[in-house]
Structures are given as structure tokens and as C-alpha cells.
XYZ file of C-alpha atoms in Angstrom:
494
model
C -10.779 -36.167 -68.025
C -12.729 -32.860 -68.167
C -11.222 -29.640 -69.494
C -11.384 -27.996 -66.042
C -9.445 -30.858 -64.499
C -6.857 -30.669 -67.253
C -6.451 -26.922 -66.755
C -5.951 -27.404 -63.003
C -3.346 -30.072 -63.666
C -1.508 -27.769 -66.085
C -1.620 -24.944 -63.497
C -0.273 -27.233 -60.797
C 2.597 -28.346 -63.034
C 3.370 -24.735 -63.853
C 3.445 -23.749 -60.161
C 5.638 -26.702 -59.235
C 7.965 -25.945 -62.121
C 8.227 -22.308 -61.085
C 8.887 -23.209 -57.427
C 11.532 -25.686 -58.523
C 13.203 -23.107 -60.739
C 13.218 -20.533 -57.933
C 14.645 -23.055 -55.469
C 17.323 -24.100 -57.947
C 18.193 -20.485 -58.646
C 18.423 -19.779 -54.896
C 20.777 -22.745 -54.442
C 22.957 -21.539 -57.324
C 23.082 -18.014 -55.909
C 23.928 -19.319 -52.441
C 26.706 -21.536 -53.878
C 28.153 -18.646 -55.896
C 28.068 -16.337 -52.876
C 29.715 -18.896 -50.605
C 32.459 -19.728 -53.119
C 33.286 -16.363 -54.665
C 32.440 -13.742 -52.012
C 34.579 -13.297 -48.883
C 32.847 -14.434 -45.669
C 32.851 -10.819 -44.443
C 30.486 -9.854 -47.283
C 27.994 -12.717 -46.835
C 25.982 -10.939 -44.162
C 25.809 -7.711 -46.157
C 24.706 -9.568 -49.312
C 21.858 -11.449 -47.655
C 20.890 -8.358 -45.673
C 20.565 -6.485 -48.976
C 18.405 -9.239 -50.476
C 16.206 -9.171 -47.410
C 15.739 -5.409 -47.758
C 14.799 -5.801 -51.439
C 12.100 -8.352 -50.687
C 10.858 -6.379 -47.674
C 10.042 -3.445 -49.929
C 7.301 -5.520 -51.506
C 5.955 -6.809 -48.145
C 2.920 -5.362 -46.354
C 4.329 -6.487 -42.972
C 5.967 -4.207 -40.384
C 8.297 -5.476 -37.651
C 8.928 -3.629 -34.378
C 12.060 -4.513 -32.393
C 11.713 -4.372 -28.588
C 15.096 -4.589 -26.843
C 15.392 -5.673 -23.226
C 17.169 -2.469 -22.174
C 16.990 1.156 -23.185
C 20.567 2.215 -22.486
C 21.233 1.342 -18.852
C 17.595 1.132 -17.773
C 15.094 -1.628 -18.380
C 12.498 -1.472 -21.157
C 9.018 -1.623 -19.608
C 7.475 -2.846 -22.873
C 9.899 -5.796 -22.987
C 9.123 -6.824 -19.401
C 5.380 -6.491 -19.999
C 5.553 -8.575 -23.204
C 7.573 -11.267 -21.432
C 4.888 -11.688 -18.779
C 1.898 -11.215 -21.087
C 3.001 -13.762 -23.711
C 3.357 -16.518 -21.123
C -0.439 -16.907 -21.214
C -0.666 -16.672 -25.004
C 1.296 -19.735 -26.058
C -0.372 -21.499 -28.989
C -0.774 -25.282 -29.533
C 1.905 -25.017 -32.234
C 4.531 -23.835 -29.744
C 7.167 -26.530 -29.414
C 9.201 -25.350 -26.397
C 8.314 -23.314 -23.311
C 10.024 -22.510 -20.007
C 8.199 -23.173 -16.739
C 9.029 -22.332 -13.127
C 7.302 -22.032 -9.776
C 8.956 -20.256 -6.847
C 7.873 -21.665 -3.509
C 5.725 -18.706 -2.424
C 4.037 -18.006 -5.752
C 0.578 -19.390 -6.430
C 0.806 -20.432 -10.060
C 3.264 -22.074 -12.438
C 5.032 -19.431 -14.512
C 5.111 -20.141 -18.259
C 7.353 -18.104 -20.565
C 8.561 -18.352 -24.141
C 11.700 -20.224 -25.018
C 14.241 -18.473 -27.222
C 13.525 -18.323 -30.970
C 9.922 -19.480 -30.466
C 6.938 -17.780 -32.144
C 3.591 -16.820 -30.623
C 0.582 -15.502 -32.523
C -1.770 -13.202 -30.612
C -5.142 -11.856 -31.727
C -6.299 -8.380 -30.666
C -9.353 -6.575 -32.041
C -9.606 -9.218 -34.767
C -6.023 -8.574 -35.985
C -3.130 -11.050 -35.819
C 0.232 -10.186 -34.275
C 3.276 -12.447 -34.441
C 5.845 -12.376 -31.635
C 9.349 -13.893 -31.791
C 11.802 -13.961 -28.880
C 15.398 -13.722 -30.127
C 18.536 -14.245 -28.021
C 21.985 -13.430 -29.365
C 25.161 -14.420 -27.561
C 27.795 -11.718 -27.039
C 31.289 -12.885 -26.205
C 32.712 -9.495 -25.217
C 33.969 -9.579 -21.635
C 33.055 -5.932 -21.210
C 29.393 -6.526 -22.026
C 26.860 -6.686 -19.211
C 23.112 -6.589 -18.933
C 22.006 -4.003 -16.362
C 19.758 -5.444 -13.705
C 20.160 -8.972 -15.097
C 19.733 -11.341 -12.166
C 20.491 -14.510 -14.137
C 24.238 -15.063 -14.254
C 23.928 -17.654 -17.037
C 22.561 -14.997 -19.388
C 24.879 -12.077 -18.661
C 26.348 -12.296 -22.185
C 23.045 -12.367 -24.073
C 21.233 -9.640 -25.947
C 17.515 -10.418 -25.766
C 14.894 -8.930 -28.068
C 11.237 -9.351 -28.965
C 10.205 -8.873 -32.594
C 6.549 -7.938 -33.156
C 5.344 -8.374 -36.775
C 1.957 -7.225 -38.095
C 0.238 -5.633 -41.100
C 1.378 -2.074 -41.765
C -2.187 -0.771 -41.564
C -2.261 -1.687 -37.838
C 0.665 0.538 -36.814
C -1.534 3.097 -34.990
C -3.531 0.296 -33.367
C -0.314 -1.214 -31.986
C 1.123 2.049 -30.643
C -2.050 3.551 -29.228
C -3.997 0.508 -28.063
C -2.296 -2.908 -28.286
C 0.979 -2.158 -26.448
C -0.712 -0.089 -23.676
C -3.146 -3.001 -23.235
C -0.227 -5.447 -22.841
C 1.399 -3.201 -20.209
C -1.844 -3.022 -18.198
C -2.407 -6.774 -18.385
C 1.170 -7.526 -17.342
C 0.841 -5.285 -14.275
C -2.313 -7.118 -13.211
C -0.638 -10.510 -13.645
C 2.376 -9.321 -11.686
C 0.250 -8.207 -8.744
C -1.620 -11.516 -8.664
C 1.344 -13.879 -8.783
C 4.370 -11.915 -7.650
C 6.424 -13.125 -4.693
C 8.600 -10.638 -2.818
C 12.313 -11.237 -3.426
C 15.487 -10.227 -1.654
C 18.506 -9.469 -3.841
C 22.184 -9.181 -3.074
C 24.824 -7.767 -5.418
C 28.269 -9.284 -6.001
C 30.782 -6.435 -5.696
C 33.196 -8.044 -8.173
C 30.535 -8.690 -10.837
C 28.131 -5.846 -10.212
C 25.345 -7.220 -12.367
C 25.848 -10.869 -11.437
C 23.303 -10.775 -8.623
C 21.584 -13.455 -6.617
C 17.970 -13.390 -5.498
C 15.540 -15.564 -3.621
C 12.017 -15.275 -2.290
C 11.694 -13.288 0.928
C 10.209 -15.786 3.365
C 10.024 -13.442 6.357
C 6.671 -13.572 8.175
C 6.988 -10.152 9.852
C 3.997 -7.829 9.511
C 3.039 -4.601 11.220
C 0.496 -6.574 13.243
C 3.246 -8.766 14.723
C 5.875 -6.048 15.323
C 6.591 -5.416 18.998
C 7.105 -1.670 18.664
C 5.370 1.370 20.101
C 1.824 1.518 18.732
C 1.919 5.264 18.030
C 5.231 4.959 16.165
C 3.865 1.979 14.225
C 0.776 3.932 13.128
C 2.930 6.913 12.178
C 5.167 4.704 10.022
C 2.198 3.065 8.293
C 0.628 6.415 7.475
C 3.948 7.689 6.104
C 4.269 4.657 3.809
C 0.687 4.994 2.581
C 1.202 8.692 1.876
C 4.421 8.010 -0.032
C 3.048 5.414 -2.481
C 0.027 7.619 -3.319
C 1.973 10.812 -4.114
C 3.643 10.139 -7.456
C 2.064 13.182 -9.112
C 2.774 15.341 -6.049
C 6.500 14.493 -6.076
C 6.695 15.352 -9.757
C 4.792 18.609 -9.229
C 7.169 19.831 -6.512
C 10.261 18.677 -8.447
C 11.460 15.857 -6.171
C 12.531 12.317 -7.002
C 9.880 9.806 -5.939
C 11.793 8.212 -3.084
C 11.727 8.146 0.709
C 14.523 7.683 3.238
C 14.214 6.005 6.653
C 16.829 5.745 9.391
C 16.256 2.916 11.877
C 18.370 3.269 14.996
C 18.537 1.585 18.357
C 20.282 -1.252 20.234
C 20.746 -4.664 18.584
C 17.713 -6.935 18.851
C 15.111 -4.157 18.849
C 13.506 -5.284 15.565
C 15.123 -3.175 12.828
C 15.357 -6.082 10.362
C 11.821 -7.208 11.203
C 10.517 -3.705 10.472
C 12.213 -3.748 7.056
C 10.606 -7.114 6.260
C 7.226 -5.812 7.449
C 7.576 -2.791 5.133
C 8.366 -5.074 2.177
C 5.415 -7.347 2.941
C 3.082 -4.379 3.380
C 4.088 -2.599 0.146
C 4.873 -5.755 -1.860
C 8.317 -4.287 -2.650
C 11.503 -6.268 -3.356
C 14.494 -5.756 -1.041
C 18.051 -5.043 -2.208
C 20.635 -5.771 0.496
C 23.513 -3.410 -0.329
C 26.925 -4.116 1.193
C 28.748 -0.815 0.629
C 31.966 -1.905 2.338
C 32.582 -4.304 -0.562
C 32.571 -1.494 -3.138
C 35.838 -0.036 -4.361
C 34.825 3.342 -5.809
C 32.007 5.861 -6.057
C 31.248 4.810 -9.629
C 30.296 1.362 -8.283
C 27.617 3.074 -6.193
C 26.067 4.591 -9.312
C 26.149 1.288 -11.158
C 24.596 -0.427 -8.147
C 21.765 2.111 -8.059
C 21.007 1.549 -11.746
C 20.974 -2.213 -11.106
C 17.982 -1.904 -8.754
C 14.378 -1.942 -9.908
C 11.476 0.390 -9.204
C 9.132 -0.455 -6.334
C 12.013 -1.646 -4.178
C 13.596 -1.110 -0.772
C 17.345 -0.435 -0.761
C 18.846 -1.435 2.591
C 22.250 -0.480 4.005
C 22.609 -2.116 7.406
C 24.968 -0.784 10.100
C 25.747 2.396 8.178
C 27.999 3.569 11.032
C 30.319 0.626 10.347
C 30.307 1.476 6.643
C 31.564 4.988 7.418
C 34.173 3.698 9.881
C 35.654 1.400 7.256
C 36.517 4.129 4.771
C 40.187 4.161 5.784
C 40.356 0.403 5.257
C 38.849 0.818 1.812
C 41.441 3.456 0.959
C 44.310 1.283 2.137
C 43.029 -1.703 0.172
C 42.763 0.438 -2.951
C 46.293 1.809 -2.497
C 47.656 -1.737 -2.438
C 46.350 -2.274 -5.961
C 48.991 -1.330 -8.577
C 46.356 -0.413 -11.155
C 44.949 2.369 -8.977
C 48.071 4.446 -8.404
C 46.902 7.160 -10.790
C 43.276 7.023 -9.641
C 43.629 7.395 -5.907
C 40.758 9.856 -5.590
C 38.337 7.402 -7.225
C 39.631 4.310 -5.465
C 37.286 4.348 -2.477
C 33.685 5.004 -1.533
C 33.496 8.451 0.077
C 30.886 10.221 2.150
C 30.312 12.562 -0.784
C 29.647 9.573 -3.047
C 27.222 8.127 -0.514
C 25.305 11.400 -0.254
C 25.051 11.599 -4.037
C 23.786 8.013 -4.019
C 20.975 9.040 -1.663
C 19.761 12.328 -3.133
C 22.056 13.352 -6.005
C 21.247 13.365 -9.708
C 21.695 9.596 -10.026
C 19.167 8.937 -7.259
C 16.418 10.099 -9.631
C 17.116 7.187 -12.026
C 14.095 5.222 -10.873
C 10.742 5.673 -9.177
C 8.998 4.609 -5.997
C 12.117 3.591 -4.101
C 12.655 3.463 -0.351
C 16.180 3.803 1.060
C 16.722 2.473 4.595
C 19.816 2.869 6.756
C 20.154 1.028 10.058
C 22.565 1.782 12.884
C 23.126 0.841 16.501
C 24.905 4.143 17.191
C 23.230 7.191 15.670
C 25.703 9.481 17.404
C 28.481 8.155 15.142
C 26.791 9.275 11.926
C 27.797 12.400 10.050
C 25.082 15.093 10.370
C 25.009 15.360 6.571
C 23.393 11.897 6.468
C 20.607 12.820 8.858
C 19.013 15.886 7.324
C 15.519 15.738 5.733
C 15.599 14.778 2.073
C 18.159 12.077 2.778
C 16.730 10.333 5.809
C 13.196 11.769 5.887
C 11.988 9.809 8.914
C 14.040 8.696 11.910
C 12.560 5.672 13.680
C 13.887 4.864 17.145
C 13.693 1.133 17.800
C 13.689 1.140 21.581
C 13.887 -1.504 24.287
C 10.780 -3.585 24.922
C 7.859 -1.677 26.441
C 4.828 -3.036 28.343
C 2.800 -2.575 25.155
C 5.405 -4.508 23.186
C 5.404 -7.300 25.753
C 1.619 -7.712 25.508
C 1.888 -8.044 21.731
C 4.649 -10.644 22.085
C 2.578 -12.581 24.627
C -0.318 -12.601 22.171
C 1.907 -13.754 19.309
C 3.899 -16.408 21.179
C 1.529 -17.626 23.894
C -1.863 -16.754 22.423
C -3.018 -14.830 25.518
C -4.101 -11.218 25.993
C -4.299 -11.123 29.780
C -2.778 -12.957 32.776
C -2.337 -12.364 36.479
C 1.468 -12.139 36.035
C 1.281 -9.392 33.395
C 1.353 -6.552 35.920
C 4.521 -7.871 37.564
C 6.231 -8.369 34.212
C 5.294 -4.900 32.957
C 6.736 -3.259 36.072
C 9.977 -5.205 35.661
C 10.239 -4.476 31.908
C 10.126 -0.716 32.501
C 13.432 -0.910 34.405
C 15.126 -4.000 32.949
C 16.057 -2.499 29.518
C 15.610 -5.724 27.536
C 15.073 -5.980 23.791
C 11.988 -7.522 22.159
C 14.272 -10.272 20.828
C 15.308 -11.205 24.381
C 11.691 -11.295 25.583
C 10.645 -13.384 22.578
C 13.466 -15.850 23.241
C 12.248 -16.391 26.811
C 8.635 -16.899 25.688
C 9.803 -19.537 23.190
C 11.490 -21.696 25.808
C 8.356 -23.226 27.354
C 4.955 -24.263 26.005
C 3.217 -24.009 29.371
C 1.997 -20.419 29.840
C 2.564 -20.255 33.617
C 6.086 -21.697 33.368
C 6.958 -19.436 30.442
C 5.865 -16.245 32.219
C 7.646 -17.202 35.451
C 10.770 -17.926 33.436
C 10.507 -14.428 31.922
C 10.129 -12.921 35.407
C 13.289 -14.694 36.579
C 15.125 -13.506 33.460
C 14.042 -9.894 34.092
C 15.252 -10.077 37.692
C 18.642 -11.298 36.464
C 18.838 -8.467 33.909
C 17.954 -5.866 36.541
C 20.609 -7.317 38.888
C 23.173 -7.205 36.047
C 22.192 -3.616 35.312
C 22.579 -2.632 38.994
C 25.931 -4.414 39.244
C 27.133 -2.664 36.088
C 26.086 0.714 37.466
C 27.786 -0.078 40.797
C 31.004 -1.066 39.009
C 30.809 2.100 36.941
C 30.371 4.259 40.064
C 33.128 2.355 41.814
C 35.471 2.788 38.855
C 34.642 6.487 38.752
C 35.354 6.807 42.465
C 38.678 4.978 42.103
C 39.588 7.248 39.194
C 38.685 10.310 41.277
C 40.744 9.097 44.255
C 43.737 8.310 42.037
C 43.547 11.743 40.482
C 43.296 13.320 43.945
C 46.326 11.369 45.180
C 48.234 12.307 42.023
C 47.408 15.989 42.506
C 48.446 15.884 46.179
C 51.718 14.164 45.269
C 52.400 16.725 42.561
C 51.709 19.554 45.028
C 54.115 18.080 47.585
C 56.817 17.712 44.942
C 56.396 21.339 43.898
C 56.700 22.490 47.533
C 59.804 20.354 47.998
C 61.423 21.893 44.915
C 60.756 25.372 46.319
C 62.276 24.493 49.742
C 65.530 23.121 48.351
C 66.751 26.427 46.787
C 65.957 28.265 50.023
C 68.030 25.805 52.083
C 71.015 26.095 49.722
C 70.968 29.861 49.959
């Protein structure tokens, strides 16, 4: 055997001996610690050892928590999406999903897995850590997965210390940009609802509503005005900041049932690619729940409160329900959602906790609303969803029957102007028959019936008014006769 081979063998034996000695020493230390130190001190001991060894390391680790206080951490969300496309062949476990309306299969890291990314020729190691928290008071703001409400989730990014400026000034901004592009390409619009008992235990599903502004049977001028207002809003982030206003917009949709208020909301969401949060305020017990609910909603979203007039009417019921609770006897003022709390929810200080939000109220009876809800800055644009118009009928005929002109259109348009029917009622009639001629004649018959019902209702109203007038007249005459009789009796006695 040559001298070089012998020297290599000696070196190998020395290395193996050293490694064995270190391993044996580590086992002895671990045994001593476990046997002689209280369990409470174990974590501090090993944490101290880790700090000692880290002083000699050239690696730096950045911790990226899921939340920054009560609000989400944009870097965490961006990393979660970005790393799904960076999984290495050595990755053992991944999570996959595919919502029905999304184009691609979503791949994300599984907990405690590692991913190595290369940027500008430098290596960066990512680890996703999840720690269970048993405290019943702990919650994750805006966490839509009820199975993970007691988890603290964190990314750890480890790299060479010399690359710190590269990470802060180039790598992380690059990840945020890439994640936004991926989100726009694959994102499906979702509708969320919030459980009033577990505020952050929310449910969501893909919004599968086909409504668009092209299919809405509403006045064309009002439709164009709404579209322009939406376009102006999403382009004015810097303008809102310059004038000192929160980047939000309020819309009040009012009109009879069946005039398309819900369809307009869905069309807005589809047009802007915004999620919808369906907020049921009557289920909330106090104003503080409103603030927590607002924090639980994401940016680029539409917050919807349907039938706001019913929400206001139910305040007494909310107060009574709160008074029945023994735990609220000393907190009566905070035991119900008030109009003041609702106004603060719309345009108070807490309403600025988020960007690019649209708040929509709907009502069938605008006259029931408090004027404080209607002023600009709270409900910036009032949209009257009226009964079906001739223009709306033509759009519905195009959508449902595939025709733009017919000899019966003129008759139908004349009837619609006086029938006071909703777009939903017209659409229902057009759905009943596949044959165009039969369908349009069926609509004509329906409109005649509605006009007859309207005339009968007006006749009954006039008749009731006349009966009321006659009864009042008879009552007045009877009262006059009684007064005269009372005056005659004293005269006769005298």
C-alpha cells in the first residue's frame, strides 16, 4: 500500500474516531440533562447550546409569521403561493387541491418540509413550521380553515449572511410580484360567510354566479355609470391617499324584490375579480364583533349587508336577547349592535384597516333607513333597481331566447311600461317555453294578468278610501247630532 493511501486511511480513522467521540459526548450530555435537570430547564439549556453554535455559523434565518398583529402578513401569503412551484425532487410530502372553477392544480408545501430556491446564483432554504396552540382564547385572524384555528404558522428563510441586502431589497420583492401574477392567473372568486359564534371560523366556497354586466337587465345608462364608477375606484389608490381618505367605496342598492340586486353584486365581483363577504349583522351581539368582523375580511373584497332595513329594525330584538344573558348585566351598553357602531364600521377609524374594499347595502325600502346611513362617504352611490323596462326586456329576450327583434316586441314593451313587473318575473316567463312564439305570447298573457291585478288593487284601494271617508262622514254627523241633543236637553229642563 502506498504512503498516500496509508495517510488517507489514517485521516479517515481519525475523522471517524472524532465523530464517534462527539456523538458519544452528545449522548452523555443529553442523558445528564434529562436525568439531573428539571424538565422546565431542558428547553432553556438546548436553546443556549443552539445560540452558542449559531455564533460560529455564517447562516442567517428570517422568521416570517402568518400574521402581523391582527392583520395578515403579505410576505407570508406571497411565499406560500410562490413556493408551490418551487418544490424540489427531494420533497417528500406536498398538499394539492383544485377548486372546481380554477384552471390548475394548486401545489403547496406540507408542514415541516424544506424547499431550496435559487435566485441570482444564491441558495435560499425555506421551511414551513406549524405549532399547535391549545389555548381556547387563541384565534387566527382571517383564518378560513376551521381545522387550523389553533395553529401558529411560520416560514423560516435561511441563507448566507452576505445575502441579507439581496433578500430584503430584491429577493422578497420579487417573490411578492410573482405571487401576485400567479394569483391573477389561477384565482377563483370566493364567497365567504362568518359564523357569529366563532368569528374567525368562516366558511367559503367558489362563487359560481354567471351574472355579468352584459347580462344584467338594468337601465343601460345606469349600468354604464356604475361600470365607470368601479373603474375609477380601482385606479385611484394614490388619489385616495393624497386626499386623506380610506380606499373604499360604498354602494346602496334599493328597489323592489326581484329587480336584480344580488345579480348586480355578483356582476361586480366577476368584473373586479373580488371575493364577496356575506355579513349577517343581525347575528352579532355587540359593536366589538363588528370590528373583529371587519378585520377578518381581506383586501380586494366586497362586503355585503343585505336587507339593511331589517337589520336596523331588529335592534330591539338584539337588545332583548342580550338582556336575557346573565353575563351581560354589567355590560348592557355593549350588548347589542347599534347604529353608531354600524356607522363606525362603514367610515370610522376601523374602516381604514384594509384597502380596496367595496361595501354594499341592499334594501327594499329606502325610506326606512336612517339618513345618517345615506350621506356621501358612507353610501357614495345610490343605485335604484327599478321594475323591468323595455330596454331590460330586450336584453332578457336576447339572453333567454336568443333573439333581438320580433313582431310581438312592440306589444310587450307597451304592456311592460304599465305592468310594473320585475326582471325576475319576466325571466321566469321566458324560461317556461322553448318555442319563441309560445314564450312571447305567454309573457303577453302574464302582463295582462298583472295589469288587471294592478287595476283591481287600485280599485280596492279607492273603494276602501271611499268607505273610510263615508264612515268618517257618518261618524261626524252622528257626533254633531249628539252634541245638538245635549244642548236641547238643558233648555227643555229649564
